[in-house]
């Protein structure tokens, strides 16, 4: 069974930075694609950034130039560096990972999320 846990959230002032991590545990052979999503109260969950196995990245327009997604294929960990944070970035951030277990079974898992609050 594969599990993912997000960390790194917190309270930060506008203009500040945070680095989120998405760590995997369990029988992971490889991660193919992953996405960082966020969900604010009253809003639907929305994709923020994604990264493919080959390292290709995509970002929603509102975070381009401020957020950067990266991955460590040895640690099977994915990161989201968030700079110049704005109050509208406040949300629960969740990661979604897709990949293959060592038993050659595909997985598609979600973490529980980490709260990011941007406020003065």
mmCIF file of N, CA, C and O in Angstrom, residues 46-111:
data_model
loop_
_atom_site.group_PDB
_atom_site.id
_atom_site.type_symbol
_atom_site.label_atom_id
_atom_site.label_comp_id
_atom_site.label_asym_id
_atom_site.label_seq_id
_atom_site.Cartn_x
_atom_site.Cartn_y
_atom_site.Cartn_z
ATOM 1 N N UNK A 46 -8.677 22.335 -6.969
ATOM 2 C CA UNK A 46 -8.163 22.763 -8.266
ATOM 3 C C UNK A 46 -6.674 22.469 -8.377
ATOM 4 O O UNK A 46 -5.934 22.598 -7.389
ATOM 5 N N UNK A 47 -6.264 22.112 -9.569
ATOM 6 C CA UNK A 47 -4.853 21.847 -9.827
ATOM 7 C C UNK A 47 -4.064 23.149 -9.768
ATOM 8 O O UNK A 47 -4.469 24.164 -10.337
ATOM 9 N N UNK A 48 -2.923 23.096 -9.098
ATOM 10 C CA UNK A 48 -2.035 24.246 -9.005
ATOM 11 C C UNK A 48 -0.800 24.050 -9.873
ATOM 12 O O UNK A 48 -0.397 24.934 -10.625
ATOM 13 N N UNK A 49 -0.203 22.861 -9.749
ATOM 14 C CA UNK A 49 1.025 22.573 -10.505
ATOM 15 C C UNK A 49 1.146 21.067 -10.665
ATOM 16 O O UNK A 49 0.648 20.305 -9.844
ATOM 17 N N UNK A 50 1.836 20.662 -11.727
ATOM 18 C CA UNK A 50 2.060 19.247 -11.956
ATOM 19 C C UNK A 50 3.438 19.008 -12.543
ATOM 20 O O UNK A 50 4.056 19.919 -13.103
ATOM 21 N N UNK A 51 3.915 17.792 -12.376
ATOM 22 C CA UNK A 51 5.212 17.442 -12.953
ATOM 23 C C UNK A 51 5.159 15.998 -13.425
ATOM 24 O O UNK A 51 4.635 15.125 -12.748
ATOM 25 N N UNK A 52 5.669 15.761 -14.628
ATOM 26 C CA UNK A 52 5.648 14.422 -15.205
ATOM 27 C C UNK A 52 6.889 13.645 -14.796
ATOM 28 O O UNK A 52 7.809 14.168 -14.157
ATOM 29 N N UNK A 53 6.904 12.397 -15.183
ATOM 30 C CA UNK A 53 8.060 11.540 -14.906
ATOM 31 C C UNK A 53 9.328 12.121 -15.525
ATOM 32 O O UNK A 53 10.417 12.029 -14.966
ATOM 33 N N UNK A 54 9.169 12.701 -16.701
ATOM 34 C CA UNK A 54 10.318 13.274 -17.402
ATOM 35 C C UNK A 54 10.686 14.663 -16.900
ATOM 36 O O UNK A 54 11.653 15.259 -17.391
ATOM 37 N N UNK A 55 9.911 15.165 -15.958
ATOM 38 C CA UNK A 55 10.242 16.463 -15.397
ATOM 39 C C UNK A 55 9.543 17.640 -16.041
ATOM 40 O O UNK A 55 9.821 18.790 -15.706
ATOM 41 N N UNK A 56 8.625 17.360 -16.954
ATOM 42 C CA UNK A 56 7.877 18.460 -17.553
ATOM 43 C C UNK A 56 6.905 19.008 -16.528
ATOM 44 O O UNK A 56 6.253 18.265 -15.811
ATOM 45 N N UNK A 57 6.811 20.316 -16.477
ATOM 46 C CA UNK A 57 5.979 20.963 -15.469
ATOM 47 C C UNK A 57 4.861 21.769 -16.107
ATOM 48 O O UNK A 57 4.954 22.185 -17.253
ATOM 49 N N UNK A 58 3.822 21.956 -15.325
ATOM 50 C CA UNK A 58 2.742 22.851 -15.734
ATOM 51 C C UNK A 58 2.232 23.573 -14.514
ATOM 52 O O UNK A 58 2.325 23.070 -13.393
ATOM 53 N N UNK A 59 1.724 24.784 -14.722
ATOM 54 C CA UNK A 59 1.238 25.618 -13.626
ATOM 55 C C UNK A 59 -0.049 26.319 -14.039
ATOM 56 O O UNK A 59 -0.218 26.689 -15.212
ATOM 57 N N UNK A 60 -0.897 26.516 -13.061
ATOM 58 C CA UNK A 60 -2.064 27.363 -13.314
ATOM 59 C C UNK A 60 -1.571 28.802 -13.436
ATOM 60 O O UNK A 60 -0.547 29.180 -12.835
ATOM 61 N N UNK A 61 -2.234 29.593 -14.237
ATOM 62 C CA UNK A 61 -1.742 30.944 -14.540
ATOM 63 C C UNK A 61 -1.494 31.785 -13.288
ATOM 64 O O UNK A 61 -0.548 32.568 -13.226
ATOM 65 N N UNK A 62 -2.320 31.616 -12.277
ATOM 66 C CA UNK A 62 -2.234 32.481 -11.098
ATOM 67 C C UNK A 62 -0.961 32.264 -10.279
ATOM 68 O O UNK A 62 -0.636 33.101 -9.428
ATOM 69 N N UNK A 63 -0.250 31.164 -10.508
ATOM 70 C CA UNK A 63 0.960 30.901 -9.726
ATOM 71 C C UNK A 63 2.225 30.913 -10.566
ATOM 72 O O UNK A 63 3.330 30.767 -10.028
ATOM 73 N N UNK A 64 2.089 31.084 -11.866
ATOM 74 C CA UNK A 64 3.262 31.097 -12.746
ATOM 75 C C UNK A 64 4.226 32.198 -12.324
ATOM 76 O O UNK A 64 3.818 33.325 -12.075
ATOM 77 N N UNK A 65 5.502 31.839 -12.255
ATOM 78 C CA UNK A 65 6.511 32.799 -11.840
ATOM 79 C C UNK A 65 6.682 32.903 -10.333
ATOM 80 O O UNK A 65 7.631 33.541 -9.862
ATOM 81 N N UNK A 66 5.779 32.315 -9.573
ATOM 82 C CA UNK A 66 5.872 32.368 -8.109
ATOM 83 C C UNK A 66 6.088 30.986 -7.492
ATOM 84 O O UNK A 66 6.755 30.856 -6.474
ATOM 85 N N UNK A 67 5.495 29.956 -8.086
ATOM 86 C CA UNK A 67 5.600 28.597 -7.556
ATOM 87 C C UNK A 67 6.495 27.767 -8.464
ATOM 88 O O UNK A 67 6.551 27.986 -9.680
ATOM 89 N N UNK A 68 7.173 26.784 -7.863
ATOM 90 C CA UNK A 68 8.003 25.874 -8.631
ATOM 91 C C UNK A 68 7.856 24.474 -8.068
ATOM 92 O O UNK A 68 8.045 24.266 -6.858
ATOM 93 N N UNK A 69 7.528 23.536 -8.940
ATOM 94 C CA UNK A 69 7.376 22.142 -8.527
ATOM 95 C C UNK A 69 8.629 21.377 -8.947
ATOM 96 O O UNK A 69 9.186 21.612 -10.016
ATOM 97 N N UNK A 70 9.085 20.484 -8.087
ATOM 98 C CA UNK A 70 10.264 19.681 -8.383
ATOM 99 C C UNK A 70 10.090 18.303 -7.750
ATOM 100 O O UNK A 70 9.192 18.090 -6.926
ATOM 101 N N UNK A 71 10.959 17.385 -8.128
ATOM 102 C CA UNK A 71 10.851 16.029 -7.603
ATOM 103 C C UNK A 71 12.233 15.444 -7.373
ATOM 104 O O UNK A 71 13.198 15.789 -8.060
ATOM 105 N N UNK A 72 12.298 14.556 -6.384
ATOM 106 C CA UNK A 72 13.509 13.797 -6.091
ATOM 107 C C UNK A 72 13.165 12.336 -6.354
ATOM 108 O O UNK A 72 12.454 11.718 -5.564
ATOM 109 N N UNK A 73 13.642 11.810 -7.452
ATOM 110 C CA UNK A 73 13.273 10.455 -7.844
ATOM 111 C C UNK A 73 13.916 9.391 -6.966
ATOM 112 O O UNK A 73 13.451 8.252 -6.940
ATOM 113 N N UNK A 74 14.965 9.742 -6.262
ATOM 114 C CA UNK A 74 15.595 8.784 -5.346
ATOM 115 C C UNK A 74 14.760 8.659 -4.082
ATOM 116 O O UNK A 74 14.507 7.567 -3.582
ATOM 117 N N UNK A 75 14.345 9.800 -3.563
ATOM 118 C CA UNK A 75 13.541 9.810 -2.330
ATOM 119 C C UNK A 75 12.057 9.625 -2.619
ATOM 120 O O UNK A 75 11.263 9.528 -1.671
ATOM 121 N N UNK A 76 11.666 9.625 -3.886
ATOM 122 C CA UNK A 76 10.236 9.564 -4.237
ATOM 123 C C UNK A 76 9.457 10.650 -3.504
ATOM 124 O O UNK A 76 8.405 10.398 -2.898
ATOM 125 N N UNK A 77 10.004 11.834 -3.548
ATOM 126 C CA UNK A 77 9.398 12.990 -2.881
ATOM 127 C C UNK A 77 9.227 14.115 -3.889
ATOM 128 O O UNK A 77 10.064 14.291 -4.775
ATOM 129 N N UNK A 78 8.141 14.841 -3.734
ATOM 130 C CA UNK A 78 7.857 15.960 -4.624
ATOM 131 C C UNK A 78 7.711 17.220 -3.775
ATOM 132 O O UNK A 78 7.201 17.155 -2.653
ATOM 133 N N UNK A 79 8.147 18.331 -4.323
ATOM 134 C CA UNK A 79 8.156 19.583 -3.582
ATOM 135 C C UNK A 79 7.384 20.661 -4.333
ATOM 136 O O UNK A 79 7.235 20.609 -5.548
ATOM 137 N N UNK A 80 6.904 21.628 -3.570
ATOM 138 C CA UNK A 80 6.301 22.818 -4.165
ATOM 139 C C UNK A 80 6.884 24.025 -3.441
ATOM 140 O O UNK A 80 6.573 24.255 -2.275
ATOM 141 N N UNK A 81 7.751 24.753 -4.118
ATOM 142 C CA UNK A 81 8.309 25.978 -3.578
ATOM 143 C C UNK A 81 7.370 27.119 -3.924
ATOM 144 O O UNK A 81 7.074 27.345 -5.098
ATOM 145 N N UNK A 82 6.891 27.815 -2.917
ATOM 146 C CA UNK A 82 5.918 28.886 -3.124
ATOM 147 C C UNK A 82 6.530 30.198 -2.650
ATOM 148 O O UNK A 82 6.856 30.333 -1.466
ATOM 149 N N UNK A 83 6.704 31.129 -3.540
ATOM 150 C CA UNK A 83 7.283 32.436 -3.242
ATOM 151 C C UNK A 83 6.256 33.536 -3.485
ATOM 152 O O UNK A 83 5.281 33.336 -4.202
ATOM 153 N N UNK A 84 6.518 34.685 -2.898
ATOM 154 C CA UNK A 84 5.645 35.835 -3.070
ATOM 155 C C UNK A 84 4.175 35.447 -2.857
ATOM 156 O O UNK A 84 3.303 35.748 -3.672
ATOM 157 N N UNK A 85 3.929 34.806 -1.752
ATOM 158 C CA UNK A 85 2.578 34.318 -1.456
ATOM 159 C C UNK A 85 1.599 35.459 -1.267
ATOM 160 O O UNK A 85 1.951 36.534 -0.747
ATOM 161 N N UNK A 86 0.376 35.199 -1.691
ATOM 162 C CA UNK A 86 -0.697 36.184 -1.614
ATOM 163 C C UNK A 86 -1.840 35.626 -0.776
ATOM 164 O O UNK A 86 -1.997 34.399 -0.673
ATOM 165 N N UNK A 87 -2.672 36.494 -0.212
ATOM 166 C CA UNK A 87 -3.798 35.998 0.585
ATOM 167 C C UNK A 87 -4.683 35.022 -0.195
ATOM 168 O O UNK A 87 -5.218 34.068 0.400
ATOM 169 N N UNK A 88 -4.822 35.205 -1.486
ATOM 170 C CA UNK A 88 -5.657 34.303 -2.270
ATOM 171 C C UNK A 88 -5.041 32.922 -2.469
ATOM 172 O O UNK A 88 -5.688 32.025 -3.018
ATOM 173 N N UNK A 89 -3.808 32.738 -2.026
ATOM 174 C CA UNK A 89 -3.192 31.413 -2.056
ATOM 175 C C UNK A 89 -3.593 30.578 -0.845
ATOM 176 O O UNK A 89 -3.256 29.395 -0.766
ATOM 177 N N UNK A 90 -4.285 31.178 0.083
ATOM 178 C CA UNK A 90 -4.720 30.468 1.283
ATOM 179 C C UNK A 90 -5.634 29.317 0.918
ATOM 180 O O UNK A 90 -6.644 29.501 0.230
ATOM 181 N N UNK A 91 -5.268 28.118 1.365
ATOM 182 C CA UNK A 91 -6.035 26.908 1.046
ATOM 183 C C UNK A 91 -5.376 25.710 1.716
ATOM 184 O O UNK A 91 -4.263 25.820 2.245
ATOM 185 N N UNK A 92 -6.061 24.590 1.647
ATOM 186 C CA UNK A 92 -5.437 23.314 1.967
ATOM 187 C C UNK A 92 -4.785 22.799 0.682
ATOM 188 O O UNK A 92 -5.440 22.743 -0.359
ATOM 189 N N UNK A 93 -3.516 22.466 0.772
ATOM 190 C CA UNK A 93 -2.765 21.976 -0.387
ATOM 191 C C UNK A 93 -2.611 20.460 -0.274
ATOM 192 O O UNK A 93 -2.189 19.945 0.770
ATOM 193 N N UNK A 94 -2.951 19.783 -1.344
ATOM 194 C CA UNK A 94 -2.916 18.323 -1.364
ATOM 195 C C UNK A 94 -2.070 17.857 -2.554
ATOM 196 O O UNK A 94 -2.056 18.504 -3.607
ATOM 197 N N UNK A 95 -1.403 16.741 -2.372
ATOM 198 C CA UNK A 95 -0.677 16.172 -3.507
ATOM 199 C C UNK A 95 -1.346 14.879 -3.955
ATOM 200 O O UNK A 95 -1.938 14.150 -3.146
ATOM 201 N N UNK A 96 -1.252 14.640 -5.214
ATOM 202 C CA UNK A 96 -1.768 13.432 -5.846
ATOM 203 C C UNK A 96 -0.626 12.795 -6.622
ATOM 204 O O UNK A 96 -0.005 13.461 -7.440
ATOM 205 N N UNK A 97 -0.368 11.537 -6.333
ATOM 206 C CA UNK A 97 0.723 10.830 -7.003
ATOM 207 C C UNK A 97 0.186 9.621 -7.755
ATOM 208 O O UNK A 97 -0.674 8.894 -7.241
ATOM 209 N N UNK A 98 0.738 9.418 -8.931
ATOM 210 C CA UNK A 98 0.442 8.224 -9.714
ATOM 211 C C UNK A 98 1.759 7.539 -10.033
ATOM 212 O O UNK A 98 2.755 8.198 -10.334
ATOM 213 N N UNK A 99 1.761 6.207 -9.939
ATOM 214 C CA UNK A 99 2.990 5.501 -10.212
ATOM 215 C C UNK A 99 2.800 4.016 -10.179
ATOM 216 O O UNK A 99 1.697 3.497 -10.381
ATOM 217 N N UNK A 100 3.902 3.327 -9.891
ATOM 218 C CA UNK A 100 3.931 1.866 -9.928
ATOM 219 C C UNK A 100 4.561 1.346 -8.648
ATOM 220 O O UNK A 100 5.608 1.864 -8.214
ATOM 221 N N UNK A 101 3.949 0.334 -8.047
ATOM 222 C CA UNK A 101 4.548 -0.284 -6.875
ATOM 223 C C UNK A 101 5.599 -1.291 -7.321
ATOM 224 O O UNK A 101 5.719 -1.650 -8.491
ATOM 225 N N UNK A 102 6.352 -1.760 -6.334
ATOM 226 C CA UNK A 102 7.357 -2.785 -6.637
ATOM 227 C C UNK A 102 6.706 -4.099 -7.076
ATOM 228 O O UNK A 102 7.341 -4.944 -7.670
ATOM 229 N N UNK A 103 5.428 -4.239 -6.739
ATOM 230 C CA UNK A 103 4.684 -5.421 -7.181
ATOM 231 C C UNK A 103 4.051 -5.194 -8.546
ATOM 232 O O UNK A 103 3.210 -5.982 -8.988
ATOM 233 N N UNK A 104 4.460 -4.107 -9.198
ATOM 234 C CA UNK A 104 3.997 -3.774 -10.551
ATOM 235 C C UNK A 104 2.504 -3.504 -10.597
ATOM 236 O O UNK A 104 1.819 -3.863 -11.562
ATOM 237 N N UNK A 105 2.010 -2.863 -9.543
ATOM 238 C CA UNK A 105 0.610 -2.461 -9.489
ATOM 239 C C UNK A 105 0.554 -0.931 -9.580
ATOM 240 O O UNK A 105 1.289 -0.241 -8.875
ATOM 241 N N UNK A 106 -0.305 -0.426 -10.450
ATOM 242 C CA UNK A 106 -0.459 1.023 -10.559
ATOM 243 C C UNK A 106 -1.139 1.593 -9.309
ATOM 244 O O UNK A 106 -2.023 0.945 -8.733
ATOM 245 N N UNK A 107 -0.709 2.768 -8.897
ATOM 246 C CA UNK A 107 -1.382 3.432 -7.794
ATOM 247 C C UNK A 107 -1.693 4.878 -8.141
ATOM 248 O O UNK A 107 -1.053 5.488 -8.993
ATOM 249 N N UNK A 108 -2.680 5.409 -7.488
ATOM 250 C CA UNK A 108 -3.141 6.793 -7.664
ATOM 251 C C UNK A 108 -3.645 7.225 -6.299
ATOM 252 O O UNK A 108 -4.744 6.858 -5.898
ATOM 253 N N UNK A 109 -2.821 7.955 -5.554
ATOM 254 C CA UNK A 109 -3.138 8.234 -4.154
ATOM 255 C C UNK A 109 -3.121 9.715 -3.862
ATOM 256 O O UNK A 109 -2.425 10.502 -4.528
ATOM 257 N N UNK A 110 -3.890 10.087 -2.826
ATOM 258 C CA UNK A 110 -3.980 11.456 -2.344
ATOM 259 C C UNK A 110 -3.508 11.529 -0.904
ATOM 260 O O UNK A 110 -3.723 10.600 -0.125
ATOM 261 N N UNK A 111 -2.882 12.647 -0.575
ATOM 262 C CA UNK A 111 -2.552 12.910 0.806
ATOM 263 C C UNK A 111 -3.712 13.574 1.519
ATOM 264 O O UNK A 111 -4.749 13.864 0.913
#
